Amino acid sequence: MNRSQPREPQFRRVVVACDHGGLALKDEVLDMLGELGVEPVDLGTYTSDSVDYPAYAGAAARRVAGGEAEAAILICGTGIGMAIAANKFPGIRAATCSEEFSARMARAHNDANVLALGARVIGAGLARELVRCFCTTGFEGGRHARRVDAIGAPQRGECGS
Ligand code: RB5
């Protein structure tokens, strides 16, 4: 496939949340989603006051797990805390990405439904491209579906060996 060609968005609605460390990128992310034809739902935070990222990751993860949105984009200082917190929720597959290959593979191979970005790691232009990659890349399925299903095994009580 020619990667320079625009692709259709894979999601209709995406929730966006950040902490104070991620606030600088949130408007870029919301704007890019609109440009892609994806409905953004802004869950805050809205000011630079210090807040705790797990609360925002949880609010977004619950909406994705509950089917209110198909995916989420979470932004904190590094993208790490948001992803760790979101991944505690059943059905959530969050990936922290700071280059395009990982953002594309997170969708194609891991069926990631949360993209986590670090506003102290990447700039606005790269953030927009990561949002584009994440939203326009489909899951490849096949052998990857078996592996993605296996990711959920511990939360189903199937601890294995
Ligand atoms: C907040 O200072 C910072 O710790 C947070 O945004 C994030 O980087 C955590 O992973």
PDB file of C-alpha atoms and ligand atoms in Angstrom:
ATOM      1  CA  MET A   1       0.000   0.000   0.000  1.00  0.00           C
ATOM      2  CA  ASN A   2       1.141   3.526  -0.725  1.00  0.00           C
ATOM      3  CA  ARG A   3       1.493   5.040   2.749  1.00  0.00           C
ATOM      4  CA  SER A   4       1.192   8.565   1.417  1.00  0.00           C
ATOM      5  CA  GLN A   5      -2.408   7.929   0.352  1.00  0.00           C
ATOM      6  CA  PRO A   6      -5.053   9.072   2.799  1.00  0.00           C
ATOM      7  CA  ARG A   7      -7.044   6.209   4.334  1.00  0.00           C
ATOM      8  CA  GLU A   8     -10.491   6.073   5.822  1.00  0.00           C
ATOM      9  CA  PRO A   9     -10.759   6.520   9.605  1.00  0.00           C
ATOM     10  CA  GLN A  10     -11.398   3.255  11.451  1.00  0.00           C
ATOM     11  CA  PHE A  11     -13.284   4.944  14.294  1.00  0.00           C
ATOM     12  CA  ARG A  12     -16.380   7.138  14.422  1.00  0.00           C
ATOM     13  CA  ARG A  13     -15.900   8.489  17.947  1.00  0.00           C
ATOM     14  CA  VAL A  14     -12.698   8.817  19.959  1.00  0.00           C
ATOM     15  CA  VAL A  15     -12.457  10.074  23.535  1.00  0.00           C
ATOM     16  CA  VAL A  16      -9.513  12.297  24.411  1.00  0.00           C
ATOM     17  CA  ALA A  17      -8.165  12.938  27.895  1.00  0.00           C
ATOM     18  CA  CYS A  18      -5.020  14.444  29.328  1.00  0.00           C
ATOM     19  CA  ASP A  19      -3.466  15.543  32.580  1.00  0.00           C
ATOM     20  CA  HIS A  20      -1.705  18.875  33.119  1.00  0.00           C
ATOM     21  CA  GLY A  21       1.465  17.402  31.566  1.00  0.00           C
ATOM     22  CA  GLY A  22      -0.414  16.564  28.365  1.00  0.00           C
ATOM     23  CA  LEU A  23      -2.528  19.677  28.037  1.00  0.00           C
ATOM     24  CA  ALA A  24      -0.192  21.286  25.482  1.00  0.00           C
ATOM     25  CA  LEU A  25      -1.057  18.619  22.883  1.00  0.00           C
ATOM     26  CA  LYS A  26      -4.745  18.103  23.519  1.00  0.00           C
ATOM     27  CA  ASP A  27      -6.044  20.791  21.136  1.00  0.00           C
ATOM     28  CA  GLU A  28      -3.814  19.443  18.353  1.00  0.00           C
ATOM     29  CA  VAL A  29      -5.228  15.969  18.884  1.00  0.00           C
ATOM     30  CA  LEU A  30      -8.831  17.209  18.939  1.00  0.00           C
ATOM     31  CA  ASP A  31      -8.220  19.254  15.801  1.00  0.00           C
ATOM     32  CA  MET A  32      -6.608  16.332  13.961  1.00  0.00           C
ATOM     33  CA  LEU A  33      -9.477  14.013  14.821  1.00  0.00           C
ATOM     34  CA  GLY A  34     -11.906  16.540  13.361  1.00  0.00           C
ATOM     35  CA  GLU A  35      -9.780  16.789  10.230  1.00  0.00           C
ATOM     36  CA  LEU A  36      -9.950  13.016   9.855  1.00  0.00           C
ATOM     37  CA  GLY A  37     -13.731  13.024  10.189  1.00  0.00           C
ATOM     38  CA  VAL A  38     -13.686  11.391  13.630  1.00  0.00           C
ATOM     39  CA  GLU A  39     -15.939  12.769  16.372  1.00  0.00           C
ATOM     40  CA  PRO A  40     -13.733  13.800  19.322  1.00  0.00           C
ATOM     41  CA  VAL A  41     -15.089  13.726  22.875  1.00  0.00           C
ATOM     42  CA  ASP A  42     -13.015  15.895  25.205  1.00  0.00           C
ATOM     43  CA  LEU A  43     -12.891  14.517  28.768  1.00  0.00           C
ATOM     44  CA  GLY A  44     -10.443  17.130  30.087  1.00  0.00           C
ATOM     45  CA  THR A  45      -8.409  18.198  31.864  1.00  0.00           C
ATOM     46  CA  TYR A  46      -9.066  21.784  30.848  1.00  0.00           C
ATOM     47  CA  THR A  47      -6.572  23.801  32.865  1.00  0.00           C
ATOM     48  CA  SER A  48      -2.896  23.592  33.812  1.00  0.00           C
ATOM     49  CA  ASP A  49      -3.776  22.784  37.438  1.00  0.00           C
ATOM     50  CA  SER A  50      -2.033  19.626  38.595  1.00  0.00           C
ATOM     51  CA  VAL A  51      -4.249  16.525  38.387  1.00  0.00           C
ATOM     52  CA  ASP A  52      -3.715  12.765  38.708  1.00  0.00           C
ATOM     53  CA  TYR A  53      -3.510  10.985  35.355  1.00  0.00           C
ATOM     54  CA  PRO A  54      -5.114   7.662  36.482  1.00  0.00           C
ATOM     55  CA  ALA A  55      -8.469   9.408  36.937  1.00  0.00           C
ATOM     56  CA  TYR A  56      -8.397  10.621  33.329  1.00  0.00           C
ATOM     57  CA  ALA A  57      -7.125   7.338  31.950  1.00  0.00           C
ATOM     58  CA  GLY A  58      -9.910   5.565  33.835  1.00  0.00           C
ATOM     59  CA  ALA A  59     -12.642   7.885  32.570  1.00  0.00           C
ATOM     60  CA  ALA A  60     -11.540   7.275  28.984  1.00  0.00           C
ATOM     61  CA  ALA A  61     -10.956   3.532  29.397  1.00  0.00           C
ATOM     62  CA  ARG A  62     -14.420   3.027  30.905  1.00  0.00           C
ATOM     63  CA  ARG A  63     -16.023   4.724  27.902  1.00  0.00           C
ATOM     64  CA  VAL A  64     -14.093   2.570  25.444  1.00  0.00           C
ATOM     65  CA  ALA A  65     -14.722  -0.631  27.408  1.00  0.00           C
ATOM     66  CA  GLY A  66     -18.410   0.307  27.645  1.00  0.00           C
ATOM     67  CA  GLY A  67     -18.730   0.933  23.918  1.00  0.00           C
ATOM     68  CA  GLU A  68     -19.448   4.686  24.128  1.00  0.00           C
ATOM     69  CA  ALA A  69     -16.383   5.281  21.969  1.00  0.00           C
ATOM     70  CA  GLU A  70     -14.336   2.937  19.838  1.00  0.00           C
ATOM     71  CA  ALA A  71     -10.965   4.283  20.923  1.00  0.00           C
ATOM     72  CA  ALA A  72      -9.203   6.817  23.119  1.00  0.00           C
ATOM     73  CA  ILE A  73      -6.213   9.078  22.879  1.00  0.00           C
ATOM     74  CA  LEU A  74      -4.558   9.840  26.221  1.00  0.00           C
ATOM     75  CA  ILE A  75      -1.889  12.445  26.760  1.00  0.00           C
ATOM     76  CA  CYS A  76       0.361  12.979  29.753  1.00  0.00           C
ATOM     77  CA  GLY A  77       3.950  14.119  30.110  1.00  0.00           C
ATOM     78  CA  THR A  78       5.445  10.871  28.814  1.00  0.00           C
ATOM     79  CA  GLY A  79       2.428   8.843  27.654  1.00  0.00           C
ATOM     80  CA  ILE A  80       3.596   6.116  30.017  1.00  0.00           C
ATOM     81  CA  GLY A  81       1.461   6.633  33.100  1.00  0.00           C
ATOM     82  CA  MET A  82      -1.690   7.004  31.016  1.00  0.00           C
ATOM     83  CA  ALA A  83      -0.998   3.732  29.172  1.00  0.00           C
ATOM     84  CA  ILE A  84      -0.176   1.788  32.344  1.00  0.00           C
ATOM     85  CA  ALA A  85      -3.368   3.025  34.001  1.00  0.00           C
ATOM     86  CA  ALA A  86      -5.588   2.408  30.962  1.00  0.00           C
ATOM     87  CA  ASN A  87      -4.233  -1.117  30.487  1.00  0.00           C
ATOM     88  CA  LYS A  88      -5.630  -2.140  33.882  1.00  0.00           C
ATOM     89  CA  PHE A  89      -9.142  -2.044  32.388  1.00  0.00           C
ATOM     90  CA  PRO A  90     -10.501  -5.196  30.708  1.00  0.00           C
ATOM     91  CA  GLY A  91     -10.571  -4.927  26.928  1.00  0.00           C
ATOM     92  CA  ILE A  92      -8.179  -1.992  26.811  1.00  0.00           C
ATOM     93  CA  ARG A  93      -5.003  -2.247  24.742  1.00  0.00           C
ATOM     94  CA  ALA A  94      -3.076   0.988  25.160  1.00  0.00           C
ATOM     95  CA  ALA A  95       0.202   1.729  23.379  1.00  0.00           C
ATOM     96  CA  THR A  96       2.549   4.618  24.017  1.00  0.00           C
ATOM     97  CA  CYS A  97       3.965   5.744  20.669  1.00  0.00           C
ATOM     98  CA  SER A  98       6.445   8.411  19.652  1.00  0.00           C
ATOM     99  CA  GLU A  99       7.088   7.386  16.031  1.00  0.00           C
ATOM    100  CA  GLU A 100       4.802   6.420  13.176  1.00  0.00           C
ATOM    101  CA  PHE A 101       5.860   2.795  12.680  1.00  0.00           C
ATOM    102  CA  SER A 102       4.826   1.896  16.218  1.00  0.00           C
ATOM    103  CA  ALA A 103       1.526   3.744  15.918  1.00  0.00           C
ATOM    104  CA  ARG A 104       0.718   1.813  12.737  1.00  0.00           C
ATOM    105  CA  MET A 105       1.813  -1.559  14.146  1.00  0.00           C
ATOM    106  CA  ALA A 106      -0.083  -0.983  17.386  1.00  0.00           C
ATOM    107  CA  ARG A 107      -3.235  -0.988  15.282  1.00  0.00           C
ATOM    108  CA  ALA A 108      -2.281  -3.536  12.616  1.00  0.00           C
ATOM    109  CA  HIS A 109      -0.870  -6.225  14.914  1.00  0.00           C
ATOM    110  CA  ASN A 110      -2.088  -5.408  18.430  1.00  0.00           C
ATOM    111  CA  ASP A 111      -5.541  -3.965  17.688  1.00  0.00           C
ATOM    112  CA  ALA A 112      -4.693  -1.142  20.092  1.00  0.00           C
ATOM    113  CA  ASN A 113      -7.755   0.861  21.078  1.00  0.00           C
ATOM    114  CA  VAL A 114      -5.878   3.506  23.052  1.00  0.00           C
ATOM    115  CA  LEU A 115      -3.024   5.676  21.806  1.00  0.00           C
ATOM    116  CA  ALA A 116      -0.971   7.306  24.548  1.00  0.00           C
ATOM    117  CA  LEU A 117       1.168  10.326  23.735  1.00  0.00           C
ATOM    118  CA  GLY A 118       3.797  12.198  25.730  1.00  0.00           C
ATOM    119  CA  ALA A 119       3.586  15.968  25.413  1.00  0.00           C
ATOM    120  CA  ARG A 120       7.071  16.274  26.915  1.00  0.00           C
ATOM    121  CA  VAL A 121       8.414  13.780  24.373  1.00  0.00           C
ATOM    122  CA  ILE A 122       6.964  14.742  20.994  1.00  0.00           C
ATOM    123  CA  GLY A 123       5.878  17.937  19.249  1.00  0.00           C
ATOM    124  CA  ALA A 124       2.581  18.943  17.713  1.00  0.00           C
ATOM    125  CA  GLY A 125       3.401  17.927  14.145  1.00  0.00           C
ATOM    126  CA  LEU A 126       4.433  14.407  15.088  1.00  0.00           C
ATOM    127  CA  ALA A 127       1.461  14.063  17.416  1.00  0.00           C
ATOM    128  CA  ARG A 128      -0.876  14.853  14.517  1.00  0.00           C
ATOM    129  CA  GLU A 129       0.792  12.217  12.325  1.00  0.00           C
ATOM    130  CA  LEU A 130       0.592   9.626  15.093  1.00  0.00           C
ATOM    131  CA  VAL A 131      -3.114  10.348  15.477  1.00  0.00           C
ATOM    132  CA  ARG A 132      -3.532   9.946  11.716  1.00  0.00           C
ATOM    133  CA  CYS A 133      -1.648   6.616  11.675  1.00  0.00           C
ATOM    134  CA  PHE A 134      -3.561   5.304  14.658  1.00  0.00           C
ATOM    135  CA  CYS A 135      -6.978   6.287  13.329  1.00  0.00           C
ATOM    136  CA  THR A 136      -6.523   5.175   9.736  1.00  0.00           C
ATOM    137  CA  THR A 137      -4.825   1.808  10.219  1.00  0.00           C
ATOM    138  CA  GLY A 138      -6.984  -1.297  10.517  1.00  0.00           C
ATOM    139  CA  PHE A 139      -6.329  -4.453  12.506  1.00  0.00           C
ATOM    140  CA  GLU A 140      -4.926  -7.194  10.267  1.00  0.00           C
ATOM    141  CA  GLY A 141      -6.583 -10.053  12.181  1.00  0.00           C
ATOM    142  CA  GLY A 142      -5.516 -13.575  11.234  1.00  0.00           C
ATOM    143  CA  ARG A 143      -2.697 -14.865  13.453  1.00  0.00           C
ATOM    144  CA  HIS A 144      -2.704 -11.541  15.289  1.00  0.00           C
ATOM    145  CA  ALA A 145      -6.308 -12.113  16.431  1.00  0.00           C
ATOM    146  CA  ARG A 146      -5.238 -15.254  18.290  1.00  0.00           C
ATOM    147  CA  ARG A 147      -2.457 -13.353  20.021  1.00  0.00           C
ATOM    148  CA  VAL A 148      -4.628 -10.370  20.899  1.00  0.00           C
ATOM    149  CA  ASP A 149      -7.202 -12.739  22.354  1.00  0.00           C
ATOM    150  CA  ALA A 150      -4.457 -14.325  24.462  1.00  0.00           C
ATOM    151  CA  ILE A 151      -3.561 -10.916  25.926  1.00  0.00           C
ATOM    152  CA  GLY A 152      -6.911 -10.961  27.717  1.00  0.00           C
ATOM    153  CA  ALA A 153      -6.390 -14.429  29.222  1.00  0.00           C
ATOM    154  CA  PRO A 154      -5.192 -13.289  32.686  1.00  0.00           C
ATOM    155  CA  GLN A 155      -8.218 -11.021  33.073  1.00  0.00           C
ATOM    156  CA  ARG A 156     -10.451 -13.984  32.193  1.00  0.00           C
ATOM    157  CA  GLY A 157      -8.781 -16.010  34.958  1.00  0.00           C
ATOM    158  CA  GLU A 158      -6.827 -18.098  32.476  1.00  0.00           C
ATOM    159  CA  CYS A 159      -3.360 -17.755  33.905  1.00  0.00           C
ATOM    160  CA  GLY A 160      -1.742 -20.560  31.885  1.00  0.00           C
ATOM    161  CA  SER A 161       1.815 -21.756  32.434  1.00  0.00           C
TER     162      SER A 161
HETATM  163  C1  RB5 B   1       2.948  14.634  35.620  1.00  0.00           C
HETATM  164  O1  RB5 B   1       3.956  15.454  36.117  1.00  0.00           O
HETATM  165  C2  RB5 B   1       3.561  13.416  34.915  1.00  0.00           C
HETATM  166  O2  RB5 B   1       4.071  12.535  35.867  1.00  0.00           O
HETATM  167  C3  RB5 B   1       2.536  12.747  34.047  1.00  0.00           C
HETATM  168  O3  RB5 B   1       2.065  13.648  33.110  1.00  0.00           O
HETATM  169  C4  RB5 B   1       2.992  11.544  33.247  1.00  0.00           C
HETATM  170  O4  RB5 B   1       4.154  11.806  32.539  1.00  0.00           O
HETATM  171  C5  RB5 B   1       3.038  10.268  33.956  1.00  0.00           C
HETATM  172  O5  RB5 B   1       3.338   9.212  33.379  1.00  0.00           O
END
